Amino acid sequence: MKTIIAACSQNLSGSRASVQTALRTLLAVPWPSQRDVRSALQLLAVLQWVLSFLLLGTVSLLLLIYLLFTRLWLVPVLYLAWIIFDWDTPEKGGRRLPCLRRWTVWKHFRDYFPVKLVKTHDLSPSHNYIIGSHPHGILCVGAFCNFITGSTGFEELFPGIRSFLTTLAGNFRLPVFREYLMSGGLCPVTRRAIGYLLSQKGTGNAVAIVIGGAAESLSCRPGVTTLILKNRKGFVRMALRHGAFLVPSFSFGENDLFRQVVFEEGSWMRSIQRRFQKMMGFAPCLFYGRGLTSGRSRGFLPYARPITTVVGEPVAVPKVENPSRELVDQYHELYIRALLKLFNENKTKYGLSESDELHIL
């Protein structure tokens, strides 16, 4: 009996020593610093945004189709009925949720790059505005962060101005994704949607349009400042019809977030991209960024490169119901001059050299 008790005592002592050793080892491991925690939160904020942008619509559609063949079939049926009832809402100003625009995660998203908004001139709440956003880049990070989230202080810099951002109309046909887009203040890049914001919601509205669109994303790469703008005049016509002032903006650093395989004009791969763009509204790009594990690994997340969005001087535009081609050309030229002035005055401040030029195609 004494032998058994002695053996048990030895086992308990050994177990106690093992636990103490494990605790000492655990306590010896350095705790993550505040900087490490901030970096992790920033990475997660960007990850959720990229996944939402690339997968939310498709995954939601597949999930609803799957639910149709389960006992939960009533859920997708009711949601489909809701979409039919709510079909025109994106074209009528959407459904902004201020709480989502002020979501704390957007501050971590901003700090990951970081993104900064610079004001050069006041915007009066007594007018409406069309803000031209350049360049497109791969995912329009600067435009999204500045005009959709409140993390860079747009409402504080431009009091009385409500910002909206336009995107492909097809995105608002995807279930769940459409609600996500509208809640932030995004609307379709259509005449009807833009016209509604500029005519039916009073004054103080600023509609941001990424004018270069999908065609511009095909030439996006670090060190290249080429814009597709010379024949893009629809936004000027809309501004004239509604008397909305034109405001140029440029996001320095936008093209540095990803690396892209750029195919030369005339190649068969570029022709495939062009055809896909005409059919679907967006262009398939072969690009990569950093991975989850480190900045040196390859993945689908953008590199942490600073983005500075500078909002320029507004170009006053008269209200003309049926503007002539000559009038549209005149204000298009005035807009390009304002954009070039903005670029040249700020390029050396935000990472470019004095010799860098803005090429407009």
mmCIF file of C-alpha atoms in Angstrom:
data_model
loop_
_atom_site.group_PDB
_atom_site.id
_atom_site.type_symbol
_atom_site.label_atom_id
_atom_site.label_comp_id
_atom_site.label_asym_id
_atom_site.label_seq_id
_atom_site.Cartn_x
_atom_site.Cartn_y
_atom_site.Cartn_z
ATOM 1 C CA MET A 1 0.000 0.000 0.000
ATOM 2 C CA LYS A 2 2.819 2.356 0.920
ATOM 3 C CA THR A 3 4.464 1.530 -2.393
ATOM 4 C CA ILE A 4 1.283 2.450 -4.310
ATOM 5 C CA ILE A 5 0.912 5.747 -2.391
ATOM 6 C CA ALA A 6 4.566 6.629 -3.044
ATOM 7 C CA ALA A 7 4.132 5.911 -6.764
ATOM 8 C CA CYS A 8 1.021 8.084 -6.937
ATOM 9 C CA SER A 9 2.818 10.889 -5.137
ATOM 10 C CA GLN A 10 5.689 10.670 -7.615
ATOM 11 C CA ASN A 11 3.264 10.810 -10.561
ATOM 12 C CA LEU A 12 1.451 13.846 -9.095
ATOM 13 C CA SER A 13 4.747 15.596 -8.472
ATOM 14 C CA GLY A 14 5.854 14.859 -12.007
ATOM 15 C CA SER A 15 2.565 16.101 -13.464
ATOM 16 C CA ARG A 16 2.742 19.245 -11.336
ATOM 17 C CA ALA A 17 6.297 19.872 -12.512
ATOM 18 C CA SER A 18 5.249 19.319 -16.143
ATOM 19 C CA VAL A 19 2.390 21.821 -15.792
ATOM 20 C CA GLN A 20 4.684 24.361 -14.174
ATOM 21 C CA THR A 21 7.246 23.876 -16.931
ATOM 22 C CA ALA A 22 4.560 24.333 -19.593
ATOM 23 C CA LEU A 23 3.307 27.517 -17.900
ATOM 24 C CA ARG A 24 6.831 28.911 -17.671
ATOM 25 C CA THR A 25 7.373 28.142 -21.377
ATOM 26 C CA LEU A 26 4.068 29.823 -22.266
ATOM 27 C CA LEU A 27 4.867 32.913 -20.230
ATOM 28 C CA ALA A 28 8.306 33.091 -21.806
ATOM 29 C CA VAL A 29 6.762 33.492 -25.277
ATOM 30 C CA PRO A 30 6.710 37.229 -26.100
ATOM 31 C CA TRP A 31 3.219 38.713 -26.329
ATOM 32 C CA PRO A 32 2.345 40.507 -29.595
ATOM 33 C CA SER A 33 3.081 44.210 -29.439
ATOM 34 C CA GLN A 34 0.483 46.886 -30.165
ATOM 35 C CA ARG A 35 2.128 47.355 -33.537
ATOM 36 C CA ASP A 36 1.704 43.663 -34.347
ATOM 37 C CA VAL A 37 -1.957 43.788 -33.341
ATOM 38 C CA ARG A 38 -2.572 46.886 -35.474
ATOM 39 C CA SER A 39 -0.858 45.257 -38.460
ATOM 40 C CA ALA A 40 -2.996 42.138 -38.081
ATOM 41 C CA LEU A 41 -6.211 44.178 -37.870
ATOM 42 C CA GLN A 42 -5.216 46.175 -40.948
ATOM 43 C CA LEU A 43 -4.492 43.003 -42.903
ATOM 44 C CA LEU A 44 -7.842 41.475 -41.884
ATOM 45 C CA ALA A 45 -9.673 44.680 -42.867
ATOM 46 C CA VAL A 46 -8.160 44.574 -46.351
ATOM 47 C CA LEU A 47 -8.774 40.826 -46.628
ATOM 48 C CA GLN A 48 -12.493 41.137 -45.892
ATOM 49 C CA TRP A 49 -12.810 43.962 -48.432
ATOM 50 C CA VAL A 50 -11.043 42.060 -51.212
ATOM 51 C CA LEU A 51 -13.059 38.892 -50.522
ATOM 52 C CA SER A 52 -16.303 40.895 -50.455
ATOM 53 C CA PHE A 53 -15.419 42.628 -53.704
ATOM 54 C CA LEU A 54 -14.379 39.462 -55.536
ATOM 55 C CA LEU A 55 -16.569 36.725 -54.033
ATOM 56 C CA LEU A 56 -19.597 38.030 -52.106
ATOM 57 C CA GLY A 57 -21.915 38.304 -55.117
ATOM 58 C CA THR A 58 -20.992 34.952 -56.674
ATOM 59 C CA VAL A 59 -21.007 33.024 -53.396
ATOM 60 C CA SER A 60 -24.379 34.540 -52.388
ATOM 61 C CA LEU A 61 -25.893 33.592 -55.755
ATOM 62 C CA LEU A 62 -24.638 29.995 -55.512
ATOM 63 C CA LEU A 63 -25.854 29.714 -51.919
ATOM 64 C CA LEU A 64 -29.352 30.901 -52.817
ATOM 65 C CA ILE A 65 -29.512 28.424 -55.719
ATOM 66 C CA TYR A 66 -28.445 25.637 -53.359
ATOM 67 C CA LEU A 67 -31.077 26.609 -50.778
ATOM 68 C CA LEU A 68 -33.791 26.287 -53.447
ATOM 69 C CA PHE A 69 -33.299 22.510 -53.298
ATOM 70 C CA THR A 70 -33.400 22.231 -49.508
ATOM 71 C CA ARG A 71 -36.046 22.654 -46.814
ATOM 72 C CA LEU A 72 -35.036 26.324 -46.665
ATOM 73 C CA TRP A 73 -36.308 26.962 -50.228
ATOM 74 C CA LEU A 74 -38.613 29.703 -48.952
ATOM 75 C CA VAL A 75 -35.609 31.923 -48.067
ATOM 76 C CA PRO A 76 -34.350 32.410 -51.657
ATOM 77 C CA VAL A 77 -37.931 32.674 -52.950
ATOM 78 C CA LEU A 78 -38.738 35.510 -50.548
ATOM 79 C CA TYR A 79 -35.443 37.223 -51.309
ATOM 80 C CA LEU A 80 -36.093 36.974 -55.054
ATOM 81 C CA ALA A 81 -39.493 38.560 -54.492
ATOM 82 C CA TRP A 82 -37.787 41.335 -52.534
ATOM 83 C CA ILE A 83 -35.287 41.982 -55.333
ATOM 84 C CA ILE A 84 -38.103 42.253 -57.884
ATOM 85 C CA PHE A 85 -39.935 44.713 -55.642
ATOM 86 C CA ASP A 86 -36.714 46.634 -54.936
ATOM 87 C CA TRP A 87 -35.320 46.441 -58.498
ATOM 88 C CA ASP A 88 -35.171 50.194 -59.205
ATOM 89 C CA THR A 89 -33.735 51.296 -55.856
ATOM 90 C CA PRO A 90 -30.075 51.338 -57.038
ATOM 91 C CA GLU A 91 -31.125 53.723 -59.842
ATOM 92 C CA LYS A 92 -32.869 55.990 -57.339
ATOM 93 C CA GLY A 93 -30.112 56.907 -54.936
ATOM 94 C CA GLY A 94 -29.656 53.519 -53.322
ATOM 95 C CA ARG A 95 -29.967 52.964 -49.590
ATOM 96 C CA ARG A 96 -27.078 54.536 -47.690
ATOM 97 C CA LEU A 97 -26.319 53.387 -44.151
ATOM 98 C CA PRO A 98 -24.196 55.990 -42.313
ATOM 99 C CA CYS A 99 -23.265 53.439 -39.640
ATOM 100 C CA LEU A 100 -21.627 51.201 -42.256
ATOM 101 C CA ARG A 101 -19.678 54.131 -43.725
ATOM 102 C CA ARG A 102 -18.370 54.882 -40.216
ATOM 103 C CA TRP A 103 -17.513 51.233 -39.517
ATOM 104 C CA THR A 104 -14.283 51.020 -37.487
ATOM 105 C CA VAL A 105 -12.854 48.428 -39.867
ATOM 106 C CA TRP A 106 -12.470 51.141 -42.529
ATOM 107 C CA LYS A 107 -9.983 52.973 -40.325
ATOM 108 C CA HIS A 108 -7.818 49.849 -40.246
ATOM 109 C CA PHE A 109 -8.340 49.555 -44.003
ATOM 110 C CA ARG A 110 -7.141 53.161 -44.457
ATOM 111 C CA ASP A 111 -4.085 52.689 -42.257
ATOM 112 C CA TYR A 112 -2.926 49.545 -44.075
ATOM 113 C CA PHE A 113 -1.746 51.533 -47.121
ATOM 114 C CA PRO A 114 -2.239 54.299 -45.771
ATOM 115 C CA VAL A 115 -4.830 56.323 -47.734
ATOM 116 C CA LYS A 116 -4.985 60.102 -47.438
ATOM 117 C CA LEU A 117 -7.446 62.666 -48.835
ATOM 118 C CA VAL A 118 -6.146 66.131 -49.759
ATOM 119 C CA LYS A 119 -8.414 69.124 -50.357
ATOM 120 C CA THR A 120 -7.233 71.972 -52.573
ATOM 121 C CA HIS A 121 -10.472 73.978 -52.978
ATOM 122 C CA ASP A 122 -13.819 74.292 -51.233
ATOM 123 C CA LEU A 123 -16.974 72.691 -52.633
ATOM 124 C CA SER A 124 -20.112 74.724 -51.993
ATOM 125 C CA PRO A 125 -23.207 72.795 -50.791
ATOM 126 C CA SER A 126 -25.293 74.991 -53.103
ATOM 127 C CA HIS A 127 -24.066 73.038 -56.145
ATOM 128 C CA ASN A 128 -23.933 69.432 -57.308
ATOM 129 C CA TYR A 129 -20.700 67.896 -58.576
ATOM 130 C CA ILE A 130 -19.333 65.143 -60.763
ATOM 131 C CA ILE A 131 -15.921 64.107 -59.454
ATOM 132 C CA GLY A 132 -13.688 62.448 -62.015
ATOM 133 C CA SER A 133 -11.613 59.790 -60.245
ATOM 134 C CA HIS A 134 -8.263 58.867 -61.828
ATOM 135 C CA PRO A 135 -6.618 56.409 -62.336
ATOM 136 C CA HIS A 136 -8.743 53.270 -62.235
ATOM 137 C CA GLY A 137 -5.992 50.937 -61.029
ATOM 138 C CA ILE A 138 -7.025 47.334 -60.424
ATOM 139 C CA LEU A 139 -9.609 47.666 -57.623
ATOM 140 C CA CYS A 140 -10.147 51.462 -57.249
ATOM 141 C CA VAL A 141 -8.898 51.445 -53.649
ATOM 142 C CA GLY A 142 -8.436 55.219 -53.413
ATOM 143 C CA ALA A 143 -11.895 56.019 -54.785
ATOM 144 C CA PHE A 144 -13.581 53.498 -52.488
ATOM 145 C CA CYS A 145 -11.772 54.549 -49.333
ATOM 146 C CA ASN A 146 -12.244 58.291 -49.859
ATOM 147 C CA PHE A 147 -15.722 58.536 -51.354
ATOM 148 C CA ILE A 148 -17.508 55.591 -49.716
ATOM 149 C CA THR A 149 -16.017 55.205 -46.241
ATOM 150 C CA GLY A 150 -15.748 58.025 -43.756
ATOM 151 C CA SER A 151 -12.244 57.008 -42.704
ATOM 152 C CA THR A 152 -10.376 59.803 -44.543
ATOM 153 C CA GLY A 153 -12.701 62.596 -43.425
ATOM 154 C CA PHE A 154 -14.471 63.557 -46.664
ATOM 155 C CA GLU A 155 -17.499 64.973 -44.823
ATOM 156 C CA GLU A 156 -15.257 66.997 -42.511
ATOM 157 C CA LEU A 157 -13.126 68.369 -45.368
ATOM 158 C CA PHE A 158 -16.189 69.166 -47.495
ATOM 159 C CA PRO A 159 -19.016 70.010 -45.075
ATOM 160 C CA GLY A 160 -22.491 69.742 -46.550
ATOM 161 C CA ILE A 161 -21.365 67.483 -49.408
ATOM 162 C CA ARG A 162 -22.648 63.898 -49.755
ATOM 163 C CA SER A 163 -20.356 61.647 -51.770
ATOM 164 C CA PHE A 164 -21.425 58.762 -53.982
ATOM 165 C CA LEU A 165 -19.365 56.394 -56.125
ATOM 166 C CA THR A 166 -20.526 54.718 -59.334
ATOM 167 C CA THR A 167 -19.733 51.151 -60.355
ATOM 168 C CA LEU A 168 -20.869 48.636 -62.970
ATOM 169 C CA ALA A 169 -24.644 48.246 -63.154
ATOM 170 C CA GLY A 170 -24.242 44.468 -63.332
ATOM 171 C CA ASN A 171 -22.984 44.401 -59.734
ATOM 172 C CA PHE A 172 -26.471 45.418 -58.567
ATOM 173 C CA ARG A 173 -27.965 42.289 -60.124
ATOM 174 C CA LEU A 174 -26.038 40.050 -57.727
ATOM 175 C CA PRO A 175 -27.938 39.083 -54.552
ATOM 176 C CA VAL A 176 -26.698 40.362 -51.194
ATOM 177 C CA PHE A 177 -23.804 42.122 -52.943
ATOM 178 C CA ARG A 178 -26.249 44.779 -54.184
ATOM 179 C CA GLU A 179 -27.326 45.521 -50.594
ATOM 180 C CA TYR A 180 -23.690 45.776 -49.522
ATOM 181 C CA LEU A 181 -22.912 48.231 -52.325
ATOM 182 C CA MET A 182 -25.971 50.419 -51.781
ATOM 183 C CA SER A 183 -25.416 50.649 -48.034
ATOM 184 C CA GLY A 184 -22.083 52.364 -48.650
ATOM 185 C CA GLY A 185 -23.386 54.878 -51.171
ATOM 186 C CA LEU A 186 -22.519 53.168 -54.439
ATOM 187 C CA CYS A 187 -24.825 53.467 -57.431
ATOM 188 C CA PRO A 188 -24.818 52.160 -61.017
ATOM 189 C CA VAL A 189 -22.793 54.108 -63.552
ATOM 190 C CA THR A 190 -25.867 54.754 -65.712
ATOM 191 C CA ARG A 191 -27.475 57.959 -66.983
ATOM 192 C CA ARG A 192 -30.609 57.285 -64.993
ATOM 193 C CA ALA A 193 -28.826 56.712 -61.673
ATOM 194 C CA ILE A 194 -26.454 59.659 -62.030
ATOM 195 C CA GLY A 195 -29.244 61.901 -63.293
ATOM 196 C CA TYR A 196 -31.373 61.021 -60.255
ATOM 197 C CA LEU A 197 -28.602 61.977 -57.833
ATOM 198 C CA LEU A 198 -28.009 65.270 -59.643
ATOM 199 C CA SER A 199 -31.661 66.273 -60.017
ATOM 200 C CA GLN A 200 -33.864 64.570 -57.416
ATOM 201 C CA LYS A 201 -31.858 64.830 -54.202
ATOM 202 C CA GLY A 202 -31.349 68.591 -53.951
ATOM 203 C CA THR A 203 -27.864 70.083 -53.915
ATOM 204 C CA GLY A 204 -24.637 69.154 -52.161
ATOM 205 C CA ASN A 205 -24.286 65.813 -53.971
ATOM 206 C CA ALA A 206 -20.920 64.719 -55.368
ATOM 207 C CA VAL A 207 -21.010 61.723 -57.710
ATOM 208 C CA ALA A 208 -17.564 60.193 -58.237
ATOM 209 C CA ILE A 209 -17.025 58.419 -61.563
ATOM 210 C CA VAL A 210 -13.928 56.351 -62.356
ATOM 211 C CA ILE A 211 -13.885 57.603 -65.928
ATOM 212 C CA GLY A 212 -11.180 55.343 -67.358
ATOM 213 C CA GLY A 213 -13.106 52.238 -66.385
ATOM 214 C CA ALA A 214 -12.165 48.704 -67.321
ATOM 215 C CA ALA A 215 -10.197 49.774 -70.392
ATOM 216 C CA GLU A 216 -7.823 51.766 -68.206
ATOM 217 C CA SER A 217 -7.262 48.862 -65.816
ATOM 218 C CA LEU A 218 -5.649 46.865 -68.639
ATOM 219 C CA SER A 219 -2.687 49.242 -68.725
ATOM 220 C CA CYS A 220 -2.356 49.634 -64.962
ATOM 221 C CA ARG A 221 1.152 49.012 -63.656
ATOM 222 C CA PRO A 222 3.662 50.795 -61.382
ATOM 223 C CA GLY A 223 5.331 53.841 -62.898
ATOM 224 C CA VAL A 224 2.717 54.250 -65.638
ATOM 225 C CA THR A 225 0.413 57.276 -65.610
ATOM 226 C CA THR A 226 -1.789 56.707 -68.660
ATOM 227 C CA LEU A 227 -5.481 57.609 -68.590
ATOM 228 C CA ILE A 228 -8.305 56.671 -70.961
ATOM 229 C CA LEU A 229 -10.075 60.010 -71.229
ATOM 230 C CA LYS A 230 -9.758 61.620 -74.657
ATOM 231 C CA ASN A 231 -12.979 60.077 -76.013
ATOM 232 C CA ARG A 232 -14.804 59.728 -72.678
ATOM 233 C CA LYS A 233 -17.246 62.658 -72.811
ATOM 234 C CA GLY A 234 -20.488 61.248 -71.457
ATOM 235 C CA PHE A 235 -19.775 62.564 -67.946
ATOM 236 C CA VAL A 236 -19.342 66.091 -69.371
ATOM 237 C CA ARG A 237 -22.697 65.854 -71.156
ATOM 238 C CA MET A 238 -24.346 64.738 -67.911
ATOM 239 C CA ALA A 239 -22.739 67.641 -66.042
ATOM 240 C CA LEU A 240 -24.065 70.149 -68.607
ATOM 241 C CA ARG A 241 -27.589 68.726 -68.540
ATOM 242 C CA HIS A 242 -27.787 69.079 -64.777
ATOM 243 C CA GLY A 243 -25.507 72.081 -64.209
ATOM 244 C CA ALA A 244 -23.160 69.975 -62.063
ATOM 245 C CA PHE A 245 -19.637 71.334 -61.612
ATOM 246 C CA LEU A 246 -16.783 69.099 -62.786
ATOM 247 C CA VAL A 247 -14.101 68.261 -60.222
ATOM 248 C CA PRO A 248 -10.889 66.395 -61.132
ATOM 249 C CA SER A 249 -9.250 64.086 -58.596
ATOM 250 C CA PHE A 250 -6.117 61.966 -58.836
ATOM 251 C CA SER A 251 -5.025 59.106 -56.563
ATOM 252 C CA PHE A 252 -1.229 59.060 -56.487
ATOM 253 C CA GLY A 253 0.015 55.539 -55.758
ATOM 254 C CA GLU A 254 -3.101 53.706 -57.014
ATOM 255 C CA ASN A 255 -1.161 51.902 -59.752
ATOM 256 C CA ASP A 256 1.483 50.671 -57.276
ATOM 257 C CA LEU A 257 -0.828 48.313 -55.356
ATOM 258 C CA PHE A 258 -0.569 45.317 -57.705
ATOM 259 C CA ARG A 259 1.700 43.860 -60.368
ATOM 260 C CA GLN A 260 -0.023 43.035 -63.645
ATOM 261 C CA VAL A 261 0.908 41.047 -66.716
ATOM 262 C CA VAL A 262 0.309 43.661 -69.433
ATOM 263 C CA PHE A 263 -0.263 42.301 -72.939
ATOM 264 C CA GLU A 264 0.795 44.445 -75.865
ATOM 265 C CA GLU A 265 -1.782 46.056 -78.121
ATOM 266 C CA GLY A 266 -2.487 43.791 -81.082
ATOM 267 C CA SER A 267 -1.663 40.570 -79.228
ATOM 268 C CA TRP A 268 -4.271 37.806 -79.107
ATOM 269 C CA MET A 269 -4.493 37.994 -75.319
ATOM 270 C CA ARG A 270 -5.215 41.739 -75.425
ATOM 271 C CA SER A 271 -7.917 41.146 -78.053
ATOM 272 C CA ILE A 272 -9.546 38.561 -75.750
ATOM 273 C CA GLN A 273 -9.480 41.061 -72.899
ATOM 274 C CA ARG A 274 -11.083 43.728 -75.095
ATOM 275 C CA ARG A 275 -13.839 41.409 -76.273
ATOM 276 C CA PHE A 276 -14.581 40.261 -72.732
ATOM 277 C CA GLN A 277 -14.693 43.899 -71.635
ATOM 278 C CA LYS A 278 -17.264 44.784 -74.312
ATOM 279 C CA MET A 279 -19.464 41.808 -73.441
ATOM 280 C CA MET A 280 -19.270 41.879 -69.631
ATOM 281 C CA GLY A 281 -18.371 45.491 -68.843
ATOM 282 C CA PHE A 282 -15.124 44.631 -67.063
ATOM 283 C CA ALA A 283 -11.766 43.336 -68.226
ATOM 284 C CA PRO A 284 -10.076 40.162 -66.904
ATOM 285 C CA CYS A 285 -6.617 41.125 -65.637
ATOM 286 C CA LEU A 286 -3.753 38.835 -64.711
ATOM 287 C CA PHE A 287 -2.386 40.476 -61.593
ATOM 288 C CA TYR A 288 -0.930 39.604 -58.227
ATOM 289 C CA GLY A 289 -0.129 41.312 -54.960
ATOM 290 C CA ARG A 290 1.122 40.124 -51.596
ATOM 291 C CA GLY A 291 0.085 37.020 -49.709
ATOM 292 C CA LEU A 292 -1.330 36.581 -46.230
ATOM 293 C CA THR A 293 1.855 35.349 -44.598
ATOM 294 C CA SER A 294 4.218 38.171 -45.529
ATOM 295 C CA GLY A 295 4.724 41.126 -47.820
ATOM 296 C CA ARG A 296 7.267 39.116 -49.803
ATOM 297 C CA SER A 297 4.892 36.282 -50.657
ATOM 298 C CA ARG A 298 2.566 36.450 -53.648
ATOM 299 C CA GLY A 299 -1.202 36.524 -53.374
ATOM 300 C CA PHE A 300 -4.299 38.546 -54.134
ATOM 301 C CA LEU A 301 -3.970 41.264 -51.479
ATOM 302 C CA PRO A 302 -2.732 44.732 -52.467
ATOM 303 C CA TYR A 303 0.736 45.807 -51.435
ATOM 304 C CA ALA A 304 0.949 48.334 -48.616
ATOM 305 C CA ARG A 305 1.752 51.423 -50.673
ATOM 306 C CA PRO A 306 0.636 54.958 -49.741
ATOM 307 C CA ILE A 307 -2.276 56.409 -51.725
ATOM 308 C CA THR A 308 -2.928 60.142 -51.721
ATOM 309 C CA THR A 309 -6.111 61.317 -53.390
ATOM 310 C CA VAL A 310 -5.990 65.009 -54.284
ATOM 311 C CA VAL A 311 -9.303 66.706 -55.087
ATOM 312 C CA GLY A 312 -8.791 69.637 -57.433
ATOM 313 C CA GLU A 313 -10.488 72.885 -58.351
ATOM 314 C CA PRO A 314 -14.084 72.624 -59.604
ATOM 315 C CA VAL A 315 -14.841 73.683 -63.164
ATOM 316 C CA ALA A 316 -18.051 75.752 -63.213
ATOM 317 C CA VAL A 317 -20.564 74.276 -65.663
ATOM 318 C CA PRO A 318 -23.802 75.933 -66.874
ATOM 319 C CA LYS A 319 -27.069 74.022 -67.075
ATOM 320 C CA VAL A 320 -27.898 73.281 -70.727
ATOM 321 C CA GLU A 321 -30.777 70.888 -71.444
ATOM 322 C CA ASN A 322 -29.461 69.773 -74.838
ATOM 323 C CA PRO A 323 -25.763 70.646 -75.026
ATOM 324 C CA SER A 324 -24.180 70.733 -78.465
ATOM 325 C CA ARG A 325 -21.154 68.644 -79.391
ATOM 326 C CA GLU A 326 -19.043 71.814 -79.513
ATOM 327 C CA LEU A 327 -20.097 72.766 -75.976
ATOM 328 C CA VAL A 328 -19.333 69.280 -74.681
ATOM 329 C CA ASP A 329 -15.907 69.391 -76.331
ATOM 330 C CA GLN A 330 -15.238 72.811 -74.800
ATOM 331 C CA TYR A 331 -15.920 71.707 -71.217
ATOM 332 C CA HIS A 332 -14.187 68.395 -71.779
ATOM 333 C CA GLU A 333 -11.057 70.345 -72.724
ATOM 334 C CA LEU A 334 -11.442 72.574 -69.649
ATOM 335 C CA TYR A 335 -11.694 69.471 -67.479
ATOM 336 C CA ILE A 336 -8.543 67.934 -68.976
ATOM 337 C CA ARG A 337 -6.645 71.179 -68.374
ATOM 338 C CA ALA A 338 -7.773 71.218 -64.733
ATOM 339 C CA LEU A 339 -6.716 67.578 -64.327
ATOM 340 C CA LEU A 340 -3.280 68.189 -65.873
ATOM 341 C CA LYS A 341 -2.798 71.204 -63.619
ATOM 342 C CA LEU A 342 -3.731 69.137 -60.574
ATOM 343 C CA PHE A 343 -1.333 66.353 -61.565
ATOM 344 C CA ASN A 344 1.621 68.617 -62.333
ATOM 345 C CA GLU A 345 1.246 70.685 -59.157
ATOM 346 C CA ASN A 346 1.180 67.635 -56.889
ATOM 347 C CA LYS A 347 3.216 64.866 -58.558
ATOM 348 C CA THR A 348 6.524 65.630 -56.804
ATOM 349 C CA LYS A 349 4.763 65.818 -53.424
ATOM 350 C CA TYR A 350 3.428 62.281 -53.655
ATOM 351 C CA GLY A 351 6.099 60.018 -55.062
ATOM 352 C CA LEU A 352 6.610 61.046 -58.686
ATOM 353 C CA SER A 353 9.474 62.951 -60.271
ATOM 354 C CA GLU A 354 9.364 66.274 -62.060
ATOM 355 C CA SER A 355 9.902 64.499 -65.403
ATOM 356 C CA ASP A 356 6.840 62.237 -65.017
ATOM 357 C CA GLU A 357 4.018 63.112 -67.372
ATOM 358 C CA LEU A 358 0.318 62.263 -67.489
ATOM 359 C CA HIS A 359 -0.528 60.578 -70.777
ATOM 360 C CA ILE A 360 -4.141 60.871 -71.910
ATOM 361 C CA LEU A 361 -5.433 58.480 -74.583
#
